[in-house]
Tab-separated table of C-alpha atoms in Angstrom:
chain	number	residue	atom	x	y	z
A	214	MET	CA	7.370	58.157	14.489
A	215	ASN	CA	7.428	59.758	17.814
A	216	ARG	CA	10.300	59.789	20.177
A	217	GLN	CA	8.810	56.859	22.330
A	218	THR	CA	8.595	54.616	19.315
A	219	LEU	CA	11.949	55.541	17.980
A	220	LEU	CA	13.508	54.791	21.514
A	221	ALA	CA	11.812	51.491	21.416
A	222	SER	CA	12.907	50.584	17.917
A	223	LEU	CA	16.506	51.707	18.577
A	224	SER	CA	16.486	49.485	21.924
A	225	SER	CA	15.141	46.511	19.937
A	226	LEU	CA	17.983	47.054	17.280
A	227	GLY	CA	20.799	47.279	20.074
A	228	VAL	CA	19.173	43.990	21.707
A	229	ALA	CA	19.242	42.283	18.311
A	230	ILE	CA	22.825	43.312	17.723
A	231	GLY	CA	23.856	42.333	21.235
A	232	ALA	CA	22.134	38.965	21.341
A	233	GLY	CA	23.435	38.107	17.766
A	234	LEU	CA	27.117	38.803	18.989
A	235	ALA	CA	26.702	36.824	22.097
A	236	SER	CA	25.141	33.734	20.299
A	237	ALA	CA	27.815	33.796	17.718
A	238	LEU	CA	30.610	33.922	20.105
A	239	LEU	CA	29.103	31.178	22.340
A	240	SER	CA	29.166	28.929	19.259
A	241	VAL	CA	32.632	29.423	18.072
A	242	VAL	CA	34.340	29.540	21.607
A	243	PHE	CA	34.679	25.762	21.603
A	244	PRO	CA	36.229	25.437	17.990
A	245	VAL	CA	38.950	28.308	18.996
A	246	ASN	CA	39.409	27.297	22.509
A	247	GLY	CA	38.915	23.488	22.596
A	248	THR	CA	38.522	23.537	26.543
A	249	LEU	CA	35.809	21.912	28.612
A	250	ILE	CA	34.540	24.960	29.694
A	251	ALA	CA	34.145	26.283	26.090
A	252	PHE	CA	32.369	23.057	25.095
A	253	ALA	CA	29.625	23.561	27.885
A	254	LEU	CA	29.050	27.326	26.963
A	255	ALA	CA	28.647	26.372	23.293
A	256	TYR	CA	25.643	24.514	24.513
A	257	PHE	CA	24.159	28.160	25.155
A	258	ALA	CA	24.585	29.559	21.925
A	259	PRO	CA	20.810	29.581	21.203
A	260	LEU	CA	20.111	31.239	24.554
A	261	PRO	CA	20.680	34.943	23.454
A	262	VAL	CA	18.531	34.639	20.178
A	263	MET	CA	15.905	33.188	22.304
A	264	ILE	CA	15.932	35.787	25.134
A	265	ALA	CA	15.787	38.542	22.437
A	266	CYS	CA	12.719	36.823	20.785
A	267	LEU	CA	10.543	36.129	23.881
A	268	GLY	CA	11.395	39.516	25.537
A	269	PHE	CA	11.564	41.848	22.642
A	270	GLY	CA	9.682	40.506	19.904
A	271	GLN	CA	9.828	37.839	17.060
A	272	TRP	CA	11.444	40.530	14.570
A	273	THR	CA	14.073	41.263	17.208
A	274	GLY	CA	14.931	37.576	17.435
A	275	LEU	CA	15.036	36.991	13.777
A	276	PHE	CA	17.346	39.860	13.180
A	277	SER	CA	19.541	38.849	16.126
A	278	GLY	CA	19.915	35.412	14.264
A	279	ILE	CA	20.921	37.303	11.044
A	280	VAL	CA	23.657	39.466	12.754
A	281	GLY	CA	25.025	36.210	14.313
A	282	SER	CA	25.136	34.366	10.873
A	283	GLY	CA	26.915	37.671	9.479
A	284	LEU	CA	29.510	37.773	12.415
A	285	ILE	CA	30.342	34.121	11.840
A	286	ALA	CA	30.928	34.636	8.212
A	287	ALA	CA	32.847	37.808	8.680
A	288	LEU	CA	35.216	36.124	11.164
A	289	LEU	CA	35.876	33.440	8.875
A	290	TYR	CA	36.028	35.513	5.657
A	291	PRO	CA	39.988	35.689	5.579
A	292	SER	CA	39.929	32.054	4.975
A	293	THR	CA	38.215	32.568	1.511
A	294	GLY	CA	40.435	29.842	0.090
A	295	VAL	CA	39.021	27.051	2.244
A	296	SER	CA	35.973	25.495	0.259
A	297	ILE	CA	33.317	22.821	1.567
A	298	SER	CA	32.266	20.249	-1.054
A	299	ALA	CA	28.422	20.073	-1.413
A	300	GLY	CA	27.734	17.521	-4.315
A	301	ALA	CA	29.071	18.892	-7.532
A	302	SER	CA	29.512	22.493	-6.121
A	303	ALA	CA	31.764	23.842	-3.323
A	304	LEU	CA	30.976	26.885	-1.091
A	305	PRO	CA	33.785	29.179	0.494
A	306	GLY	CA	34.476	28.199	4.338
A	307	TRP	CA	33.147	31.506	5.497
A	308	LEU	CA	29.891	31.165	4.002
A	309	PHE	CA	29.270	27.628	4.785
A	310	CYS	CA	30.047	28.440	8.388
A	311	GLY	CA	27.616	31.356	8.471
A	312	LEU	CA	25.009	29.203	6.971
A	313	LEU	CA	25.604	26.402	9.395
A	314	TYR	CA	25.121	28.599	12.326
A	315	ALA	CA	21.949	29.987	10.810
A	316	GLY	CA	20.602	26.646	10.140
A	317	THR	CA	21.322	24.809	13.279
A	318	ILE	CA	21.333	27.516	16.012
A	319	ALA	CA	19.725	30.728	14.932
A	320	LEU	CA	16.810	29.428	12.691
A	321	PRO	CA	15.451	26.660	15.260
A	322	ALA	CA	15.998	29.271	17.978
A	323	TRP	CA	13.847	31.722	16.512
A	324	LEU	CA	11.227	29.194	14.951
A	325	ILE	CA	10.892	27.608	18.388
A	326	CYS	CA	10.247	30.807	20.261
A	327	ALA	CA	7.778	32.050	17.637
A	328	ALA	CA	5.870	28.946	17.791
A	329	ALA	CA	5.569	28.987	21.666
A	330	LEU	CA	4.469	32.825	21.238
A	331	ARG	CA	1.871	32.063	19.026
A	332	GLY	CA	0.426	29.403	21.136
A	333	ALA	CA	0.225	31.252	24.323
A	334	PRO	CA	-2.244	33.294	25.866
A	335	PRO	CA	-1.905	36.936	26.452
A	336	LEU	CA	-0.922	38.332	29.946
A	337	GLU	CA	-4.359	39.678	30.648
A	338	PRO	CA	-5.376	36.386	32.396
A	339	GLN	CA	-2.973	36.962	35.221
A	340	THR	CA	-4.945	39.845	36.392
A	341	ARG	CA	-8.319	38.027	36.630
A	342	ALA	CA	-9.665	35.893	39.467
A	343	ARG	CA	-7.678	32.939	40.735
A	344	GLY	CA	-9.960	30.205	39.178
A	345	VAL	CA	-9.855	31.976	35.830
A	346	GLU	CA	-6.129	32.184	35.956
A	347	LYS	CA	-6.002	28.287	36.683
A	348	SER	CA	-8.080	27.593	33.654
A	349	ALA	CA	-5.933	29.713	31.468
A	350	ALA	CA	-2.766	27.923	32.651
A	351	ILE	CA	-4.084	24.886	31.808
A	352	ALA	CA	-5.313	25.933	28.445
A	353	ASN	CA	-1.716	27.212	27.588
A	354	ALA	CA	-0.647	25.619	23.989
A	355	ALA	CA	2.707	27.205	24.204
A	356	PRO	CA	4.796	24.183	25.551
A	357	MET	CA	2.901	21.783	22.765
A	358	ARG	CA	3.877	24.083	19.979
A	359	ALA	CA	7.290	24.342	21.031
A	360	LEU	CA	7.759	20.557	21.635
A	361	THR	CA	6.186	19.846	18.022
A	362	THR	CA	8.256	22.490	16.084
A	363	ALA	CA	11.306	21.575	17.732
A	364	THR	CA	10.809	17.841	16.759
A	365	LEU	CA	9.538	18.561	13.452
A	366	PHE	CA	12.402	20.972	12.843
A	367	PHE	CA	15.311	18.702	13.612
A	368	ALA	CA	13.590	15.371	12.289
A	369	ALA	CA	13.547	17.148	8.929
A	370	ALA	CA	16.891	18.866	9.181
A	371	PHE	CA	18.942	15.745	10.170
A	372	SER	CA	17.119	13.616	7.777
A	373	VAL	CA	17.734	16.148	4.882
A	374	GLY	CA	21.411	16.231	6.005
A	375	ALA	CA	21.848	12.547	6.059
A	376	LEU	CA	20.368	12.366	2.661
A	377	ALA	CA	22.471	15.160	1.246
A	378	LEU	CA	25.477	13.485	2.664
A	379	ALA	CA	24.405	10.173	0.965
A	380	ALA	CA	24.170	11.969	-2.481
A	381	THR	CA	27.581	13.467	-2.078
A	382	TYR	CA	29.031	10.101	-1.500
A	383	GLY	CA	27.135	8.087	-4.172
A	384	GLY	CA	24.670	6.434	-1.454
A	385	LEU	CA	24.330	6.097	2.365
A	386	ASN	CA	26.544	2.973	2.410
A	387	SER	CA	29.278	4.607	0.841
A	388	ALA	CA	29.047	7.846	3.128
A	389	LEU	CA	28.832	5.844	6.026
A	390	GLY	CA	31.607	3.427	5.023
A	391	GLN	CA	33.710	6.461	4.577
A	392	LEU	CA	32.933	7.766	8.128
A	393	THR	CA	33.652	4.540	9.483
A	394	SER	CA	37.096	4.303	7.866
A	395	GLU	CA	37.992	7.845	9.210
A	396	LEU	CA	36.521	6.622	12.690
A	397	THR	CA	38.470	3.450	12.849
A	398	LEU	CA	41.782	5.297	12.283
A	399	LEU	CA	40.977	7.595	15.282
A	400	LEU	CA	39.800	4.620	17.383
A	401	ARG	CA	43.102	2.863	16.685
A	402	GLU	CA	45.281	5.822	17.725
A	403	VAL	CA	43.004	5.844	21.127
A	404	LYS	CA	43.623	2.108	21.611
A	405	ASP	CA	47.413	2.420	21.189
A	406	ALA	CA	47.429	5.221	23.488
A	407	MET	CA	45.180	3.662	26.287
A	408	THR	CA	46.184	0.835	28.483
A	409	SER	CA	42.595	-0.301	29.646
A	410	TRP	CA	41.182	-0.550	26.238
A	411	PRO	CA	38.687	-3.924	26.307
A	412	PRO	CA	40.530	-6.449	24.468
A	413	ASP	CA	37.488	-7.849	23.013
A	414	LEU	CA	36.186	-4.297	21.433
A	415	GLU	CA	37.389	-4.003	17.929
A	416	PRO	CA	37.801	-0.297	16.748
A	417	GLU	CA	36.428	-1.271	13.485
A	418	SER	CA	33.142	-2.520	15.084
A	419	LEU	CA	32.743	0.524	17.539
A	420	ALA	CA	33.508	2.783	14.468
A	421	ARG	CA	30.555	1.381	12.680
A	422	VAL	CA	28.125	1.630	15.564
A	423	ILE	CA	29.086	5.361	16.103
A	424	ALA	CA	28.869	5.984	12.383
A	425	ARG	CA	25.317	4.457	12.089
A	426	SER	CA	23.980	6.161	15.413
A	427	ALA	CA	25.671	9.535	15.043
A	428	GLY	CA	22.824	11.212	13.271
A	429	PRO	CA	19.934	9.999	15.445
A	430	ALA	CA	21.933	10.720	18.443
A	431	MET	CA	22.809	14.235	17.234
A	432	ALA	CA	19.018	14.883	16.406
A	433	ALA	CA	17.924	13.669	19.784
A	434	SER	CA	20.746	15.662	21.708
A	435	ALA	CA	19.745	18.786	19.518
A	436	LEU	CA	16.016	18.609	20.551
A	437	SER	CA	17.032	18.398	24.496
A	438	ILE	CA	19.422	21.182	24.305
A	439	VAL	CA	17.250	23.607	22.335
A	440	LEU	CA	14.268	22.977	24.939
A	441	ALA	CA	16.323	23.510	27.670
A	442	ASN	CA	17.778	26.642	26.275
A	443	LEU	CA	13.852	27.546	25.724
A	444	TRP	CA	12.738	27.165	29.363
A	445	LEU	CA	15.954	28.827	30.685
A	446	ALA	CA	15.391	31.922	28.241
A	447	ALA	CA	11.700	32.071	29.255
A	448	ARG	CA	12.784	32.095	33.069
A	449	ILE	CA	15.195	34.908	32.516
A	450	VAL	CA	12.580	36.865	30.325
A	451	GLN	CA	9.917	36.286	32.860
A	452	ILE	CA	12.317	37.478	35.964
A	453	SER	CA	12.780	40.731	33.817
A	454	ALA	CA	9.087	41.038	33.520
A	455	ARG	CA	9.150	41.102	29.644
A	456	LEU	CA	7.621	37.646	29.321
A	457	PRO	CA	4.261	38.425	27.092
A	458	THR	CA	2.330	35.519	28.583
A	459	PRO	CA	1.421	33.653	31.775
A	460	TRP	CA	4.107	31.107	32.727
A	461	PRO	CA	2.446	27.948	31.613
A	462	ASP	CA	1.855	24.853	33.481
A	463	ILE	CA	4.548	22.742	31.810
A	464	PRO	CA	3.953	19.403	33.442
A	465	TYR	CA	0.532	19.443	32.321
A	466	ASN	CA	1.022	20.996	29.047
A	467	LEU	CA	4.123	19.532	27.555
A	468	ARG	CA	2.866	17.063	25.136
A	469	LEU	CA	2.991	15.874	21.318
A	470	PRO	CA	-0.119	15.964	19.409
A	471	VAL	CA	-1.579	12.526	19.509
A	472	PRO	CA	-0.763	11.916	15.516
A	473	PHE	CA	2.928	12.909	16.050
A	474	ALA	CA	2.978	10.463	19.185
A	475	ALA	CA	1.375	7.596	17.321
A	476	ALA	CA	3.957	8.289	14.369
A	477	LEU	CA	6.452	6.830	16.393
A	478	ILE	CA	5.242	3.126	15.641
A	479	PRO	CA	5.377	3.147	11.811
A	480	ALA	CA	8.682	5.126	12.187
A	481	ILE	CA	10.355	2.068	14.050
A	482	GLY	CA	9.013	-0.434	11.679
A	483	LEU	CA	10.495	1.674	9.001
A	484	ILE	CA	13.930	1.356	10.331
A	485	PHE	CA	14.197	-2.297	9.178
A	486	VAL	CA	13.558	-1.345	5.517
A	487	GLY	CA	17.330	-0.376	5.575
A	488	HIS	CA	19.111	1.953	3.179
A	489	GLU	CA	18.122	5.643	3.235
A	490	ILE	CA	14.721	4.848	4.196
A	491	GLY	CA	15.614	3.052	7.174
A	492	PHE	CA	18.310	5.698	8.266
A	493	VAL	CA	15.520	8.619	7.798
A	494	ALA	CA	13.365	6.626	9.971
A	495	ALA	CA	15.908	5.978	12.561
A	496	ILE	CA	16.200	9.738	12.937
A	497	ALA	CA	12.688	10.399	13.010
A	498	SER	CA	12.010	7.640	15.531
A	499	THR	CA	14.646	8.637	17.746
A	500	THR	CA	13.598	12.526	17.841
A	501	LEU	CA	9.937	11.317	18.316
A	502	GLY	CA	11.217	9.041	21.132
A	503	THR	CA	12.779	11.784	22.724
A	504	ALA	CA	10.051	14.249	22.705
A	505	LEU	CA	7.812	11.496	24.062
A	506	SER	CA	10.357	10.984	26.875
A	507	LEU	CA	10.167	14.665	27.578
A	508	GLN	CA	6.419	14.188	27.742
A	509	GLY	CA	6.715	11.285	30.075
A	510	LEU	CA	8.797	13.089	32.332
A	511	ALA	CA	6.220	16.057	32.237
A	512	VAL	CA	3.623	13.281	33.064
A	513	MET	CA	5.733	12.123	36.069
A	514	HIS	CA	5.881	15.605	37.333
A	515	TYR	CA	2.068	16.268	37.106
A	516	LEU	CA	0.903	12.892	38.706
A	517	THR	CA	3.141	13.281	41.546
A	518	ARG	CA	2.076	16.599	42.887
A	519	GLY	CA	0.792	16.181	46.394
A	520	MET	CA	2.815	12.946	47.116
A	521	SER	CA	5.040	13.139	50.079
A	522	THR	CA	7.855	11.152	47.998
A	523	ARG	CA	7.649	13.404	45.152
A	524	THR	CA	11.030	15.114	45.556
A	525	PRO	CA	13.207	11.955	45.995
A	526	LEU	CA	11.103	10.229	42.875
A	527	LEU	CA	11.901	13.338	40.729
A	528	PHE	CA	15.555	13.419	41.992
A	529	GLY	CA	16.110	9.640	41.245
A	530	ALA	CA	14.653	9.890	37.879
A	531	TYR	CA	16.758	12.692	37.017
A	532	ILE	CA	19.901	10.922	38.162
A	533	LEU	CA	19.123	7.894	36.139
A	534	VAL	CA	18.330	10.275	32.911
A	535	SER	CA	21.639	11.845	33.436
A	536	PHE	CA	24.090	8.905	33.893
A	537	ILE	CA	22.389	6.181	32.018
A	538	PRO	CA	19.913	7.895	29.789
A	539	LEU	CA	19.144	5.016	27.221
A	540	TRP	CA	16.709	2.707	29.272
A	541	PRO	CA	15.145	5.463	31.625
A	542	MET	CA	14.463	7.559	28.501
A	543	ALA	CA	12.915	4.684	26.710
A	544	LEU	CA	11.045	3.983	29.518
A	545	PHE	CA	9.650	7.897	29.826
A	546	ALA	CA	8.853	7.562	25.954
A	547	LEU	CA	6.379	4.603	26.720
A	548	VAL	CA	4.907	6.654	29.548
A	549	GLY	CA	4.388	9.530	27.058
A	550	LEU	CA	2.776	6.930	24.563
A	551	ALA	CA	0.504	6.027	27.340
A	552	ASP	CA	-0.239	9.662	28.209
A	553	ALA	CA	-1.030	10.336	24.439
A	554	ALA	CA	-3.320	6.980	24.224
A	555	LEU	CA	-5.134	7.230	27.564
A	556	GLY	CA	-5.006	10.787	28.826
A	557	LEU	CA	-3.216	9.956	32.039
A	558	ARG	CA	-3.321	13.729	33.112
A	559	GLU	CA	-6.553	14.398	31.913
A	560	ARG	CA	-7.886	11.655	34.058
A	561	LYS	CA	-6.306	13.171	37.146
A	562	ARG	CA	-7.375	16.515	36.318
A	563	LEU	CA	-11.006	15.120	35.759
A	564	ARG	CA	-10.686	13.262	39.150
A	565	GLN	CA	-9.695	16.348	41.024
A	566	SER	CA	-12.236	18.635	39.582
A	567	ALA	CA	-14.940	15.923	40.298
A	568	SER	CA	-13.750	15.416	44.081
A	569	PRO	CA	-15.975	17.776	46.354
A	570	PRO	CA	-14.122	20.631	47.930
A	571	SER	CA	-12.565	20.014	51.637
A	572	THR	CA	-14.601	21.888	54.272
C-alpha cells in the first residue's frame, strides 16, 4: 500500500468515525435535552451517515453507522440493569437502544444512499456536449431507486414492528388496547390541565384514533424525513465537489416503478380486512401514498417549468402541505398515480422534443 492509498484510507476512517459520532449525538440530544431545538436536531440524525456514504464511499457510510450504533450502546452501557422485553426474552437496555439506532437511522440511511449511487450514472457525462449531458440527466435512475428503497424499507420495517408488538401482547387488538389505555391516561391529564379542551372530544376516542394511526403516520413521516436528509446530504457533498455523479433532474426522475404505484390500490382494499392484515395494509398504503405524493410534487415541478405562475403555484402547494398536509398530500398522491398510469412527464418531454426549434 503506497502512501497516497494509506492517507485516503485514514481519511475515510476519520470521516466514518466523525460521521458516526455526529449522527449518534444528534439522535440522543432530544431524549437527553428535551427542548424544541433538540427535537428539530434529531431529525438530522441520518445526515452525517449519508454525507459519509455519498462523499467517501459506501463502506465509509456503513462503518459510520456501526460507529454510531456502538456509541449509543456505550453511552447507555451503565444502565445494564434496565431490560426491554421482546416476547419471551429481554434485551439489555443499552443493547436495545444500539440496535434501535442501527435499524431506524443508520441502516436506512446507508441503504438508501447505496441504492441511489448504484442507480446513478458516473460523473463523466458532465464533460461531454450539452445535448448529451441533458440526456444523461434525464436517464438518471438514482431518485427512483432511492425512493423505491426507502418506501420498501419503511413499509417492511414498520409492518414487522407492528407484528412483533402484536405477538408480544398476544394479538394486535390487545396491543392496541394497551396503548390506548396508556394514551387515555395521558390525555385525561392534558384535559384536566387545559381550559380550552373541546367538550365533545372524549380522551378515550382520541386515544383510540392515535393508537391505530400512529404506525402508518410514523412510517410516512420517516420516509419523508429520510428523503429530505438525502437531498440535503447530496447537496452538501455536491458543493464540496465529492459527489460521484451528475446532479439528477429530480422533477423528472423522482418516481416509483409502475408496479409499486399500482400496489397502492390493493393495499387500500386490504385495510378493510382488519386485524393484523388490515393494519399492515394500512402501513403499506400510507407509505406508498406518501411516496406517490412526492412523485406528484415532482410532477408539478416538471409540468410548471416555463410557466410565469410557477413560483406562486409551488409556494402555495408547499404552504398547504406544511400546514394541512392530509388532503394536499392525498391530492398529490392521485397526481402521482396519474403520472404512473399516463406518463404525464413523458408526454410533455415528447411534445418538447417534437416541437421545431425556434429561430
